[in-house]
Coordinates of C-alpha atoms in Angstrom, one line a residue:
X1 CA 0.0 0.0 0.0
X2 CA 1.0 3.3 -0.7
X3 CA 1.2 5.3 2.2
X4 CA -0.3 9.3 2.4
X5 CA -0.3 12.1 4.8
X6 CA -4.1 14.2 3.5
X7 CA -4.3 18.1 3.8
X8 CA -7.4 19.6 3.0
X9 CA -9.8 21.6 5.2
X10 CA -13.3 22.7 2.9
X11 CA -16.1 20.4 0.9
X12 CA -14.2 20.9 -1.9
X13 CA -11.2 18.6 -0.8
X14 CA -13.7 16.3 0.8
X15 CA -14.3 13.7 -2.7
X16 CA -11.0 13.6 -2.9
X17 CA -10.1 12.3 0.9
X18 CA -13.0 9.6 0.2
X19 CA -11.9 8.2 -2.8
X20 CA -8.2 8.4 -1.2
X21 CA -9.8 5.8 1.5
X22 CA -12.2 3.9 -0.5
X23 CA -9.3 2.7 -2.3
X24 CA -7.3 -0.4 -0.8
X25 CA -4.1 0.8 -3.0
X26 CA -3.6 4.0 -0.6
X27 CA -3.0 4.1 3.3
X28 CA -4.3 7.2 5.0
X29 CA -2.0 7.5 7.9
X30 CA -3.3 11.2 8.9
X31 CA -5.2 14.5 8.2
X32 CA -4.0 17.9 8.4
X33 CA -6.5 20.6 8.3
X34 CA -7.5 24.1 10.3
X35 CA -8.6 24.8 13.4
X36 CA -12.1 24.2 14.2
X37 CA -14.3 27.2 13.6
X38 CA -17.2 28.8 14.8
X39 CA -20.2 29.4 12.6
X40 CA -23.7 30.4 12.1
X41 CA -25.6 32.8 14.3
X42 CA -24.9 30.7 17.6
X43 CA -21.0 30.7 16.6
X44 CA -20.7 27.2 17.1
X45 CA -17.8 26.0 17.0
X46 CA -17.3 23.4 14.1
X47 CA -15.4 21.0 12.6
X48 CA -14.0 21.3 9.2
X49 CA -15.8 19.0 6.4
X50 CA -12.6 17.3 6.1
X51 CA -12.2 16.4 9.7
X52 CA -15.6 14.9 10.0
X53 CA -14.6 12.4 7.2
X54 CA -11.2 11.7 8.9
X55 CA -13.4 11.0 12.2
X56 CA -15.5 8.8 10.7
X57 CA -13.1 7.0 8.9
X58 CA -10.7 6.7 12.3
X59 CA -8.0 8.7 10.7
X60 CA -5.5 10.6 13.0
X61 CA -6.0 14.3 12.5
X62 CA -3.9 17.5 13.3
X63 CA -5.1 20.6 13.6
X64 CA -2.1 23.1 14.1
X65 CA -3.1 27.1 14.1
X66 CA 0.3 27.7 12.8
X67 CA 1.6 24.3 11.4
X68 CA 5.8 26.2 11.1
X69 CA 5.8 26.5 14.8
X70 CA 3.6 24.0 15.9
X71 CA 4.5 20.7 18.1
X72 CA 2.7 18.3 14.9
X73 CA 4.9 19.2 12.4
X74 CA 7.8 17.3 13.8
X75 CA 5.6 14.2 14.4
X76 CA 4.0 14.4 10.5
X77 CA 7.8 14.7 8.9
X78 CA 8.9 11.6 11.0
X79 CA 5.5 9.5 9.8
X80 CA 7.8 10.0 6.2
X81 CA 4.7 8.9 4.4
X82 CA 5.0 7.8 0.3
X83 CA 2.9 10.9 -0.6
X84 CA 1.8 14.1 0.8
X85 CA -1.6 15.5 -1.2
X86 CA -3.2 18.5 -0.7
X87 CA -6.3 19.8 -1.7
X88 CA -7.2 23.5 -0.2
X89 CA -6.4 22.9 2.7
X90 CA -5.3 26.6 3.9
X91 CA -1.8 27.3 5.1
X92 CA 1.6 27.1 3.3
X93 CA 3.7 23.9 4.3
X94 CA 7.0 24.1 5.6
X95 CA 9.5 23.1 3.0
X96 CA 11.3 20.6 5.7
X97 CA 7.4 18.7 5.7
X98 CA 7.5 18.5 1.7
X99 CA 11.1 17.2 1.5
X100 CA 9.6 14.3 3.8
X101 CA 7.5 12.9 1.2
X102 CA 9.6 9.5 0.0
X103 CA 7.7 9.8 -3.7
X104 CA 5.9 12.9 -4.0
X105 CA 4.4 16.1 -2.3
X106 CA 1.5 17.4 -4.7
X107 CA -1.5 19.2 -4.4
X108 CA -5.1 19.5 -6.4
X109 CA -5.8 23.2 -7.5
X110 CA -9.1 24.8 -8.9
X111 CA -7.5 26.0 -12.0
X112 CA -5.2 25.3 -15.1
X113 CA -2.2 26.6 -14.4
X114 CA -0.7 28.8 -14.8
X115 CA -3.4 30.8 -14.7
X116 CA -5.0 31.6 -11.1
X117 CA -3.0 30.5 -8.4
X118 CA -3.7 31.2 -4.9
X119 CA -6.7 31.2 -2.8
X120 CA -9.2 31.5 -5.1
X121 CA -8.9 30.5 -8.1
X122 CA -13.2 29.8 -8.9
X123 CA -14.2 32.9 -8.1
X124 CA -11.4 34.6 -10.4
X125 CA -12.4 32.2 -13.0
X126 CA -15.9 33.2 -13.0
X127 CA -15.8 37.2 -11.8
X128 CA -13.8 37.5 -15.3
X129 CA -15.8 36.0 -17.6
X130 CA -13.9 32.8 -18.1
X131 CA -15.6 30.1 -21.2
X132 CA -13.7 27.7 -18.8
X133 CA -11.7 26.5 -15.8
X134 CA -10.0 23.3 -14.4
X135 CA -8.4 21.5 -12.4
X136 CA -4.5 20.8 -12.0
X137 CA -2.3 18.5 -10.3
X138 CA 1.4 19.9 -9.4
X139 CA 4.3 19.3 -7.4
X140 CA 4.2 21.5 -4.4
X141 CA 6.9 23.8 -4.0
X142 CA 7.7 26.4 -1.4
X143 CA 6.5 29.5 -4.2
X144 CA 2.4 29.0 -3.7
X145 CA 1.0 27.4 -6.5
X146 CA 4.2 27.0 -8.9
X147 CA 5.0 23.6 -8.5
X148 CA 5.6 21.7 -12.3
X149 CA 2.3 20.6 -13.3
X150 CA 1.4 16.4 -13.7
X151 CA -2.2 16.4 -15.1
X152 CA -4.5 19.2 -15.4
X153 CA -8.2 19.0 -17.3
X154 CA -10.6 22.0 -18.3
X155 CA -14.5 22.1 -17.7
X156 CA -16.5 24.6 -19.3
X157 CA -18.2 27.4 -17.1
X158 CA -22.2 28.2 -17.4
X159 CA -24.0 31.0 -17.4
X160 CA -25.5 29.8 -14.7
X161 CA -22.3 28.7 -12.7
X162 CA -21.7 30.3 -9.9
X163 CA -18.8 29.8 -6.6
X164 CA -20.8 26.9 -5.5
X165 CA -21.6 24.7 -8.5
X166 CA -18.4 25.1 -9.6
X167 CA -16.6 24.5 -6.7
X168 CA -18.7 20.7 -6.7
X169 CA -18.1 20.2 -10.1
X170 CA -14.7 20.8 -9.7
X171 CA -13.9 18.3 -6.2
X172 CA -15.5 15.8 -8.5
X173 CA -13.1 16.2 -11.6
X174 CA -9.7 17.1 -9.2
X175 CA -11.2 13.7 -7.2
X176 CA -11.2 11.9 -10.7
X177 CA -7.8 13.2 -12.2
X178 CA -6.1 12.3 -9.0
X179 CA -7.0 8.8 -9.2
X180 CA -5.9 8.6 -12.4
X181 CA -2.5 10.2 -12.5
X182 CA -1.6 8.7 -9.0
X183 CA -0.7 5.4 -10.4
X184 CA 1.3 7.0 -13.4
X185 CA 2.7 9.2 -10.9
X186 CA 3.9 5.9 -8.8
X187 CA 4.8 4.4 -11.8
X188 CA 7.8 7.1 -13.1
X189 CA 5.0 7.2 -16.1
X190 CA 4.6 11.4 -15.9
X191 CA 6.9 14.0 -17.2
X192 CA 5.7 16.9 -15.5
X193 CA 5.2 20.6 -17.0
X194 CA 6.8 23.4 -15.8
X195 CA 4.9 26.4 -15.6
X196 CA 5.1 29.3 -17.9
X197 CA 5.9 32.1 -15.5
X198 CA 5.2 34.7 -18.1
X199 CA 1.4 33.5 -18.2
X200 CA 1.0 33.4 -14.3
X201 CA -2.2 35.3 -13.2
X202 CA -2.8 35.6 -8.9
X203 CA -6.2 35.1 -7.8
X204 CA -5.7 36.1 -3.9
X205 CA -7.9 35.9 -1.2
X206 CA -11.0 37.8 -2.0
X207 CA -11.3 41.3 0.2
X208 CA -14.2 43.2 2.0
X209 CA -13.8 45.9 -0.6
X210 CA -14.0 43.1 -3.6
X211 CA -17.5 42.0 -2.2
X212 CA -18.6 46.0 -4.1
X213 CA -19.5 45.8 -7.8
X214 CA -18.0 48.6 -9.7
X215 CA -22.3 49.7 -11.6
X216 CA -19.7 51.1 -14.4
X217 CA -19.2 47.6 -15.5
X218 CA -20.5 46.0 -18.9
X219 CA -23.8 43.9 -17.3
X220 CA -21.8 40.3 -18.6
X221 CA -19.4 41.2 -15.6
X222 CA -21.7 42.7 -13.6
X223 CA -23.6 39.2 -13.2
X224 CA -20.6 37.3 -13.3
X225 CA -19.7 39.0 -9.9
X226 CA -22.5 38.6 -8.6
X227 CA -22.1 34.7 -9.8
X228 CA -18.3 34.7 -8.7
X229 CA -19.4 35.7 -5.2
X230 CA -22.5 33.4 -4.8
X231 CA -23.3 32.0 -1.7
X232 CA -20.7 33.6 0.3
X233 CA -19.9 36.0 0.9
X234 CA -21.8 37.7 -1.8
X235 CA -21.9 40.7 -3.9
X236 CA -23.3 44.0 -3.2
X237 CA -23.8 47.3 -4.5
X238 CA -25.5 50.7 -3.2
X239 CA -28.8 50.8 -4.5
X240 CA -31.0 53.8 -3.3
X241 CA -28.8 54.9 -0.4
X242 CA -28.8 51.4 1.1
X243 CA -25.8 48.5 1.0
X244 CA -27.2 45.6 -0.9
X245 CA -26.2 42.5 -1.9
X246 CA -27.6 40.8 -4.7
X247 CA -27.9 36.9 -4.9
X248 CA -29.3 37.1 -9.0
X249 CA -29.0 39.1 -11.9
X250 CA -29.6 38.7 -15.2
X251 CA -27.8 39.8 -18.4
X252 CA -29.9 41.3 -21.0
X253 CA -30.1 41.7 -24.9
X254 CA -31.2 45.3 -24.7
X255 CA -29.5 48.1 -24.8
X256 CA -29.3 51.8 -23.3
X257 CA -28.5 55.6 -23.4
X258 CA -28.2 56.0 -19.4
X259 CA -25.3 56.7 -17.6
X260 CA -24.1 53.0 -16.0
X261 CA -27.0 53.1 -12.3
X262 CA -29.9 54.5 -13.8
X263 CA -33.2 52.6 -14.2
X264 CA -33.6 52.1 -17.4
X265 CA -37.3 50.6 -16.4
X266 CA -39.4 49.4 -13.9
X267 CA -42.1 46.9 -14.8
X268 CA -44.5 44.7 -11.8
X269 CA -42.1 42.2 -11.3
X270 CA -38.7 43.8 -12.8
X271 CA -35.9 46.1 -12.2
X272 CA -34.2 46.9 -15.5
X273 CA -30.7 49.0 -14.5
X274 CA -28.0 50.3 -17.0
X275 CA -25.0 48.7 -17.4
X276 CA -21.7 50.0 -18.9
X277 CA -20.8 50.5 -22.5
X278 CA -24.6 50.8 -23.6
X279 CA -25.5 47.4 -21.7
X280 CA -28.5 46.3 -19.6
X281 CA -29.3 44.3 -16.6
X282 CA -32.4 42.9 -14.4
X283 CA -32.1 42.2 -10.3
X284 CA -33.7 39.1 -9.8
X285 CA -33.1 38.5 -5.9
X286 CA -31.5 40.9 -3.4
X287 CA -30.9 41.5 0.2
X288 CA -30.7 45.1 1.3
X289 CA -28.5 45.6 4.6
X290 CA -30.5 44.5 7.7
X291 CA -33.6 42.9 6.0
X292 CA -34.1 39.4 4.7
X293 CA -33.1 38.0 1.3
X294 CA -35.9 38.9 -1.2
X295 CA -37.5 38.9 -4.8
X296 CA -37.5 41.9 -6.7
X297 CA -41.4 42.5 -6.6
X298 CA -41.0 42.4 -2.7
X299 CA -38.6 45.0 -2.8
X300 CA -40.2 47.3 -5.7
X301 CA -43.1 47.5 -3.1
X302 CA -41.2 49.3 -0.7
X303 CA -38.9 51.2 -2.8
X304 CA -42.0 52.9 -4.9
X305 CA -38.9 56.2 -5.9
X306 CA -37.1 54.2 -8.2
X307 CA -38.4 55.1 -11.5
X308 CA -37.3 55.1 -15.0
X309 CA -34.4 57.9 -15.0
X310 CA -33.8 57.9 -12.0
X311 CA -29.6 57.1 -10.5
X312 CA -30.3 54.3 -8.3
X313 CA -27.0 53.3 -7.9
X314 CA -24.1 55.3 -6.1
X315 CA -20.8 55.1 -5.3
X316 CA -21.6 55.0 -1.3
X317 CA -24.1 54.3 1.3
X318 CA -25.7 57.6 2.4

C-alpha cells in the first residue's frame, strides 16, 4: 500500500479524501486541516468538512493554528509517508514537511495553471468572464502554486455557474484526475510541465472591498460577480442609499442611453438598471443591509422612488 499524509480543510477537498480511503491501493496514515471554527448565528464551534470524514473513517487528524511552529509538524515529517496531497487545505507547508514525502508532495488546485494561483482560483475564474476552468495537479513547492504541473483537465463554465456549483463540479473532476494520474505518478510514467511564469495570473484571497461591484461595469461582468461571489460572501452594491447585496441578476439583450445606475425601467415584477458600455441588466433577488433576502417584486413595493431615469445606484451608502 501506498502510504499518504491528507491536507485539505473545505467540501471541496472532501471527494478527494473519500476516494483516497475507498481505495485499498492507498493508506491514509493522517489528516491535516485548520482549526475548528465557529459558525452560524450561535458561533458554534465546528469542525472542518474534512475532519468529520477523517473521524468517521478513524484517521488521526492534526489541527495546528500555525503548522511552522507547531509541536505536529515534527511528528507528520517523521511519519515519512510515500505521498503528501493537498487539496485546499489553507496554510503554506513548511518546506522541511515537503522534503519528507519518500515519492511525491503534490497538491489538487481549482484551475489550469498557470493561470490563477492562490486562494481562489473559482471565483477569479468566473468574476472575469472565463468560457472555462479546471483542475491541476502539481508538485508542491515552497513559491504558492508553482509547482511543475502532472495532469491538469478543463471544464466549461455556465452561465448559470456560480462559486458553488463550480466548486462541486470541480472536487469531483480534481477527485477523478487524481486517481488517475496517481498510479502513473507511482509508476515514473509522468513528465511533469513546468509552468510558464510569463502566463502566471494571482487570484488572492477575496477582500471586503471586492465584495462591491464597480455599476460602471458591462452587465456580462456585472452578473458574473454577482455569480463569482455566490453563496458567500456575496456581492453588493449601493442601490438607493442602502448597501445591498444581490444573490441574482440577469444579463440582457437590450441596450441603453443612461449613464451605468440608472433605471432604465421598472415593470411589476422587474428592475431593468443600466450597465456600462450601452448594456442592460435585471435584479432578480436581493438582500438590502439588515432585511431578509428577497425577490425583486417584494422589494419594488417598498422602494415605490425608483423610477425610469432615475440614478439608483451610487458610489456610497448615504
Amino acid at each position: 500500500m501506498t502510504s499518504v499524509v491528507f491536507m485539505g480543510t473545505p467540501q471541496f477537498a472532501v471527494p478527494i479524501l473519500e476516494a483516497l480511503l475507498a481505495d485499498p491501493a492507498y493508506d491514509v496514515q493522517a489528516v491535516l486541516t485548520q482549526p475548528d471554527r465557529r459558525v452560524g448565528r450561535k458561533h458554534q464551534l465546528t469542525a472542518s468538512p474534512v475532519k468529520q470524514v477523517a473521524q468517521a473513517a478513524g484517521i488521526k487528524v492534526f489541527q495546528p493554528a500555525k503548522l511552522s511552529q507547531s509541536a505536529e509538524l515534527d511528528e507528520l515529517v517523521a511519519m515519512a509517508p510515500d505521498l503528501m496531497i493537498t487539496a485546499a487545505y489553507g496554510q503554506f507547508l513548511p518546506t522541511r514537511l515537503l522534503a519528507a514525502a519518500r515519492v511525491a508532495a503534490i497538491n489538487v488546485h481549482g484551475s489550469l495553471l498557470p493561470k490563477y494561483r492562490g486562494g481562489a482560483p473559482i471565483q477569479y475564474a468566473i468574476m472575469n468572464g472565463d468560457a472555462e476552468t479546471g483542475v491541476s495537479i502539481m508538485y508542491m513547492v515552497k513559491q504558492m502554486d508553482a509547482g511543475a504541473v502532472l495532469a491538469k483537465r478543463a471544464l466549461p463554465i455556465e452561465a448559470t455557474d456560480d462559486a458553488g456549483t463550480m466548486f462541486e463540479k470541480l472536487s469531483y473532476l480534481g477527485r477523478d484526475l487524481l486517481m488517475a494520474t496517481l498510479p502513473k505518478l507511482l509508476a515514473g510514467e509522468i513528465e511533469a510541465q513546468p509552468q510558464d511564469e510569463s502566463q502566471v495570473v494571482f487570484s488572492p484571497n477575496i477582500t471586503t472591498a471586492q465584495e462591491r461591484i464597480d455599476y460602471r461595469l458591462p452587465a456580462r461582468l456585472i452578473d458574473a460577480k454577482v455569480r463569482a461571489l455566490r453563496p458567500r460572501p456575496l456581492a453588493n452594491m449601493v442601490i438607493d442609499g442602502v448597501v445591498t447585496k444581490l444573490l441574482a441578476t440577469t444579463p440582457l439583450a437590450e441596450t441603453t442611453t443612461q449613464a451605468p445606475g440608472t433605471v432604465v425601467r421598472v415593470e411589476k415584477h422587474a428592475l431593468i438598471l443600466a450597465g456600462g458600455q450601452g448594456t442592460t441588466y435585471r435584479i432578480d433577488r436581493l438582500k438590502p443591509a439588515g432585511k431578509p433576502a428577497m425577490d425583486i417584486t417584494a422589494y419594488l413595493n417598498g422602494h415605490q422612488n425608483l423610477k425610469a431615469g432615475v440614478q439608483a445606484i451610487t458610489d456610497d451608502n448615504d
